[in-house]
């Protein structure tokens, strides 16, 4: 079972990818551990996480079919 | 919308309100791409990308909150995606109301929310080569 993780803005520079599929994890903490080990440059970056288009917190559960978005500070306008 | 917002689009949008005779005041904010000078490098364009699904959802929320707070007749918002050259328009916010103050305040609040809450990112492209990611103040 995998989940889709999307990267936006400058995070694409840090990962070299706009989206990846990774193994499903129960928590965001576990997910971040995997991401930080695969993409070390992400570690120092500021970002917020959305799960299925809803803002997530550290304790949010990750559904099996989740689409996860890592978003750096917004800079529209 | 893709690319710069044409000034003629804004003129047409204003013209469409001629039939809404209850309106007494419009307020328009236009964002324009500025040629910033960063350590000798000039910004020649901004390339905008977005988490489109979330941006549309968030824009709907912003819209609802502005309509709930201000007695505006209507509000229109357009933000560019893709490349917009320096001097071209990248944001158009247009509010209308019976009286000017409501239209002005609603427009200002909407612009602030767009900058702070919409998942859109600007990549400032330098003349020649190179870029940096825009940071909103």
mmCIF file of C-alpha atoms in Angstrom:
data_model
loop_
_atom_site.group_PDB
_atom_site.id
_atom_site.type_symbol
_atom_site.label_atom_id
_atom_site.label_comp_id
_atom_site.label_asym_id
_atom_site.label_seq_id
_atom_site.Cartn_x
_atom_site.Cartn_y
_atom_site.Cartn_z
ATOM 1 C CA UNK A 1 0.000 0.000 0.000
ATOM 2 C CA UNK A 2 1.497 3.349 -1.037
ATOM 3 C CA UNK A 3 0.494 6.973 -0.654
ATOM 4 C CA UNK A 4 1.167 9.867 -2.997
ATOM 5 C CA UNK A 5 3.331 12.680 -1.639
ATOM 6 C CA UNK A 6 3.368 15.954 -3.599
ATOM 7 C CA UNK A 7 5.977 18.694 -3.256
ATOM 8 C CA UNK A 8 5.360 22.338 -4.093
ATOM 9 C CA UNK A 9 7.360 25.542 -4.648
ATOM 10 C CA UNK A 10 10.975 25.443 -3.501
ATOM 11 C CA UNK A 11 10.497 21.931 -2.074
ATOM 12 C CA UNK A 12 10.631 20.653 -5.668
ATOM 13 C CA UNK A 13 14.191 22.043 -5.824
ATOM 14 C CA UNK A 14 15.080 20.179 -2.628
ATOM 15 C CA UNK A 15 13.677 16.813 -3.730
ATOM 16 C CA UNK A 16 14.097 17.060 -7.499
ATOM 17 C CA UNK A 17 10.556 15.702 -7.837
ATOM 18 C CA UNK A 18 7.023 17.093 -7.813
ATOM 19 C CA UNK A 19 5.469 13.873 -6.526
ATOM 20 C CA UNK A 20 6.431 10.417 -5.319
ATOM 21 C CA UNK A 21 4.754 7.236 -4.116
ATOM 22 C CA UNK A 22 5.925 5.930 -0.767
ATOM 23 C CA UNK A 23 4.920 3.139 1.570
ATOM 24 C CA UNK A 24 1.958 4.009 3.747
ATOM 25 C CA UNK A 25 2.837 4.927 7.332
ATOM 26 C CA UNK A 26 0.409 5.326 10.216
ATOM 27 C CA UNK A 27 1.656 8.724 11.345
ATOM 28 C CA UNK A 28 3.083 11.897 9.859
ATOM 29 C CA UNK A 29 6.080 11.616 12.155
ATOM 30 C CA UNK A 30 6.995 8.285 10.535
ATOM 31 C CA UNK A 31 6.318 9.687 7.084
ATOM 32 C CA UNK A 32 8.598 12.665 7.727
ATOM 33 C CA UNK A 33 11.365 10.358 8.948
ATOM 34 C CA UNK A 34 11.264 8.488 5.638
ATOM 35 C CA UNK A 35 11.162 11.714 3.617
ATOM 36 C CA UNK A 36 14.060 13.255 5.550
ATOM 37 C CA UNK A 37 16.166 10.182 5.010
ATOM 38 C CA UNK A 38 15.346 10.015 1.262
ATOM 39 C CA UNK A 39 15.658 13.788 0.746
ATOM 40 C CA UNK A 40 18.028 15.226 3.392
ATOM 41 C CA UNK A 41 17.627 18.768 2.020
ATOM 42 C CA UNK A 42 13.989 18.745 3.172
ATOM 43 C CA UNK A 43 15.102 18.630 6.773
ATOM 44 C CA UNK A 44 15.970 22.324 7.063
ATOM 45 C CA UNK A 45 12.945 23.477 5.062
ATOM 46 C CA UNK A 46 9.813 25.154 6.352
ATOM 47 C CA UNK A 47 6.598 23.515 5.211
ATOM 48 C CA UNK A 48 3.082 22.586 6.203
ATOM 49 C CA UNK A 49 1.402 19.311 5.375
ATOM 50 C CA UNK A 50 -2.069 18.643 3.983
ATOM 51 C CA UNK A 51 -3.687 15.223 3.881
ATOM 52 C CA UNK A 52 -6.362 14.863 1.205
ATOM 53 C CA UNK A 53 -6.437 18.661 0.829
ATOM 54 C CA UNK A 54 -6.973 19.316 4.544
ATOM 55 C CA UNK A 55 -4.322 20.870 6.759
ATOM 56 C CA UNK A 56 -2.799 18.220 8.998
ATOM 57 C CA UNK A 57 -1.240 18.326 12.446
ATOM 58 C CA UNK A 58 1.544 16.189 13.859
ATOM 59 C CA UNK A 59 -1.079 13.785 15.200
ATOM 60 C CA UNK A 60 -3.252 13.438 12.097
ATOM 61 C CA UNK A 61 -3.836 9.860 10.971
ATOM 62 C CA UNK A 62 -2.952 8.988 7.384
ATOM 63 C CA UNK A 63 -5.763 7.174 5.524
ATOM 64 C CA UNK A 64 -4.752 4.337 3.194
ATOM 65 C CA UNK A 65 -5.616 6.225 -0.016
ATOM 66 C CA UNK A 66 -4.076 9.490 1.170
ATOM 67 C CA UNK A 67 -2.743 12.232 -1.058
ATOM 68 C CA UNK A 68 -0.221 14.177 0.980
ATOM 69 C CA UNK A 69 0.983 17.676 0.078
ATOM 70 C CA UNK A 70 4.122 19.326 1.472
ATOM 71 C CA UNK A 71 3.806 23.077 1.014
ATOM 72 C CA UNK A 72 6.400 25.787 1.798
ATOM 73 C CA UNK A 73 5.291 29.307 2.893
ATOM 74 C CA UNK A 74 2.903 30.788 0.319
ATOM 75 C CA UNK A 75 4.039 33.612 -1.941
ATOM 76 C CA UNK A 76 1.168 34.447 -4.269
ATOM 77 C CA UNK A 77 0.112 37.909 -5.401
ATOM 78 C CA UNK B 1 -5.799 32.213 -15.330
ATOM 79 C CA UNK B 2 -2.777 31.179 -17.348
ATOM 80 C CA UNK B 3 -0.247 33.984 -17.858
ATOM 81 C CA UNK B 4 -0.702 37.729 -17.352
ATOM 82 C CA UNK B 5 -4.108 39.325 -16.836
ATOM 83 C CA UNK B 6 -4.796 41.535 -19.892
ATOM 84 C CA UNK B 7 -5.853 45.139 -19.078
ATOM 85 C CA UNK B 8 -8.724 44.683 -21.570
ATOM 86 C CA UNK B 9 -10.070 41.848 -19.366
ATOM 87 C CA UNK B 10 -10.269 44.327 -16.483
ATOM 88 C CA UNK B 11 -12.011 46.933 -18.632
ATOM 89 C CA UNK B 12 -14.558 44.323 -19.776
ATOM 90 C CA UNK B 13 -15.114 43.239 -16.196
ATOM 91 C CA UNK B 14 -15.879 46.842 -15.175
ATOM 92 C CA UNK B 15 -18.204 47.290 -18.148
ATOM 93 C CA UNK B 16 -20.233 44.220 -17.152
ATOM 94 C CA UNK B 17 -21.343 46.038 -13.989
ATOM 95 C CA UNK B 18 -23.161 48.823 -15.844
ATOM 96 C CA UNK B 19 -26.465 46.951 -15.471
ATOM 97 C CA UNK B 20 -26.024 46.601 -11.682
ATOM 98 C CA UNK B 21 -27.325 50.065 -10.851
ATOM 99 C CA UNK B 22 -27.521 49.437 -7.094
ATOM 100 C CA UNK B 23 -23.722 49.700 -6.961
ATOM 101 C CA UNK B 24 -22.337 53.056 -5.815
ATOM 102 C CA UNK B 25 -18.645 52.218 -5.529
ATOM 103 C CA UNK B 26 -16.093 49.800 -6.970
ATOM 104 C CA UNK B 27 -12.663 49.087 -5.602
ATOM 105 C CA UNK B 28 -9.971 47.370 -7.645
ATOM 106 C CA UNK B 29 -6.589 46.029 -6.623
ATOM 107 C CA UNK B 30 -4.121 45.143 -9.360
ATOM 108 C CA UNK B 31 -0.905 43.329 -8.573
ATOM 109 C CA UNK B 32 1.917 43.989 -11.051
ATOM 110 C CA UNK B 33 5.206 42.115 -11.348
ATOM 111 C CA UNK B 34 7.998 44.427 -10.200
ATOM 112 C CA UNK B 35 11.554 44.503 -11.555
ATOM 113 C CA UNK B 36 13.208 43.916 -8.196
ATOM 114 C CA UNK B 37 16.958 44.360 -8.087
ATOM 115 C CA UNK B 38 18.523 41.588 -6.012
ATOM 116 C CA UNK B 39 22.274 41.882 -5.597
ATOM 117 C CA UNK B 40 22.682 43.202 -9.118
ATOM 118 C CA UNK B 41 20.252 40.701 -10.659
ATOM 119 C CA UNK B 42 17.018 42.026 -12.095
ATOM 120 C CA UNK B 43 13.738 40.133 -11.838
ATOM 121 C CA UNK B 44 12.380 39.798 -15.368
ATOM 122 C CA UNK B 45 9.307 37.661 -14.626
ATOM 123 C CA UNK B 46 7.553 35.623 -11.972
ATOM 124 C CA UNK B 47 6.467 32.067 -12.650
ATOM 125 C CA UNK B 48 3.498 31.083 -10.471
ATOM 126 C CA UNK B 49 2.598 27.542 -9.497
ATOM 127 C CA UNK B 50 -0.167 26.373 -7.213
ATOM 128 C CA UNK B 51 -1.764 23.486 -5.415
ATOM 129 C CA UNK B 52 -4.781 24.186 -7.610
ATOM 130 C CA UNK B 53 -7.367 22.011 -5.833
ATOM 131 C CA UNK B 54 -6.520 23.459 -2.443
ATOM 132 C CA UNK B 55 -6.243 27.007 -3.781
ATOM 133 C CA UNK B 56 -9.732 26.835 -5.282
ATOM 134 C CA UNK B 57 -11.146 25.422 -2.056
ATOM 135 C CA UNK B 58 -9.381 28.087 0.012
ATOM 136 C CA UNK B 59 -10.501 30.854 -2.348
ATOM 137 C CA UNK B 60 -14.077 29.678 -1.867
ATOM 138 C CA UNK B 61 -13.595 29.953 1.921
ATOM 139 C CA UNK B 62 -12.078 33.437 1.624
ATOM 140 C CA UNK B 63 -14.966 34.483 -0.593
ATOM 141 C CA UNK B 64 -17.532 33.214 1.912
ATOM 142 C CA UNK B 65 -15.787 34.992 4.801
ATOM 143 C CA UNK B 66 -15.650 38.323 2.917
ATOM 144 C CA UNK B 67 -19.319 38.099 1.921
ATOM 145 C CA UNK B 68 -20.251 37.232 5.522
ATOM 146 C CA UNK B 69 -18.362 40.240 6.887
ATOM 147 C CA UNK B 70 -19.023 42.971 4.308
ATOM 148 C CA UNK B 71 -22.201 44.116 2.547
ATOM 149 C CA UNK B 72 -20.708 43.862 -0.923
ATOM 150 C CA UNK B 73 -22.753 43.374 -4.063
ATOM 151 C CA UNK B 74 -20.131 41.308 -5.837
ATOM 152 C CA UNK B 75 -16.499 40.294 -5.827
ATOM 153 C CA UNK B 76 -14.257 38.946 -8.572
ATOM 154 C CA UNK B 77 -10.765 37.513 -8.108
ATOM 155 C CA UNK B 78 -8.255 36.400 -10.739
ATOM 156 C CA UNK B 79 -4.699 35.245 -10.059
ATOM 157 C CA UNK B 80 -2.176 34.355 -12.726
ATOM 158 C CA UNK B 81 -0.508 30.975 -12.997
ATOM 159 C CA UNK B 82 2.537 30.371 -15.161
ATOM 160 C CA UNK B 83 4.886 33.105 -16.345
ATOM 161 C CA UNK B 84 4.083 36.799 -15.946
ATOM 162 C CA UNK B 85 6.660 39.330 -17.184
ATOM 163 C CA UNK B 86 7.716 42.413 -15.209
ATOM 164 C CA UNK B 87 5.202 45.190 -15.816
ATOM 165 C CA UNK B 88 2.348 42.763 -16.425
ATOM 166 C CA UNK B 89 -0.589 42.121 -14.089
ATOM 167 C CA UNK B 90 -0.711 38.995 -11.914
ATOM 168 C CA UNK B 91 -3.604 39.675 -9.506
ATOM 169 C CA UNK B 92 -7.009 41.308 -9.996
ATOM 170 C CA UNK B 93 -9.398 41.776 -7.073
ATOM 171 C CA UNK B 94 -12.604 43.687 -7.775
ATOM 172 C CA UNK B 95 -15.235 44.469 -5.132
ATOM 173 C CA UNK B 96 -18.427 46.475 -5.533
ATOM 174 C CA UNK B 97 -20.876 47.832 -3.012
ATOM 175 C CA UNK B 98 -23.551 50.465 -2.427
ATOM 176 C CA UNK B 99 -20.991 52.663 -0.680
ATOM 177 C CA UNK B 100 -17.255 53.073 -1.165
ATOM 178 C CA UNK B 101 -15.939 52.191 2.294
ATOM 179 C CA UNK B 102 -17.316 48.669 2.301
ATOM 180 C CA UNK B 103 -15.916 47.993 -1.170
ATOM 181 C CA UNK B 104 -12.483 49.359 -0.197
ATOM 182 C CA UNK B 105 -12.254 47.434 3.096
ATOM 183 C CA UNK B 106 -13.485 44.175 1.568
ATOM 184 C CA UNK B 107 -10.977 44.460 -1.268
ATOM 185 C CA UNK B 108 -8.063 45.147 1.099
ATOM 186 C CA UNK B 109 -8.935 42.215 3.349
ATOM 187 C CA UNK B 110 -9.353 39.910 0.366
ATOM 188 C CA UNK B 111 -5.911 40.833 -1.026
ATOM 189 C CA UNK B 112 -4.261 40.242 2.369
ATOM 190 C CA UNK B 113 -5.930 36.836 2.695
ATOM 191 C CA UNK B 114 -4.936 35.843 -0.841
ATOM 192 C CA UNK B 115 -1.288 36.610 -0.085
ATOM 193 C CA UNK B 116 -1.295 34.822 3.267
ATOM 194 C CA UNK B 117 -3.595 31.846 2.724
ATOM 195 C CA UNK B 118 -3.645 30.727 -0.919
ATOM 196 C CA UNK B 119 -1.249 27.882 -1.759
ATOM 197 C CA UNK B 120 0.464 29.706 -4.618
ATOM 198 C CA UNK B 121 4.221 30.096 -5.068
ATOM 199 C CA UNK B 122 6.131 32.686 -7.081
ATOM 200 C CA UNK B 123 9.495 31.914 -8.633
ATOM 201 C CA UNK B 124 11.302 35.166 -9.466
ATOM 202 C CA UNK B 125 13.185 34.634 -12.705
ATOM 203 C CA UNK B 126 16.254 36.804 -13.218
ATOM 204 C CA UNK B 127 17.305 38.415 -16.484
ATOM 205 C CA UNK B 128 19.745 36.075 -18.183
ATOM 206 C CA UNK B 129 19.619 33.072 -15.906
ATOM 207 C CA UNK B 130 18.930 32.047 -12.335
ATOM 208 C CA UNK B 131 15.951 32.516 -10.044
ATOM 209 C CA UNK B 132 14.921 32.816 -6.432
ATOM 210 C CA UNK B 133 11.701 31.910 -4.643
ATOM 211 C CA UNK B 134 9.528 34.895 -3.778
ATOM 212 C CA UNK B 135 8.907 35.609 -0.098
ATOM 213 C CA UNK B 136 5.751 37.490 0.887
ATOM 214 C CA UNK B 137 6.257 40.282 3.410
#
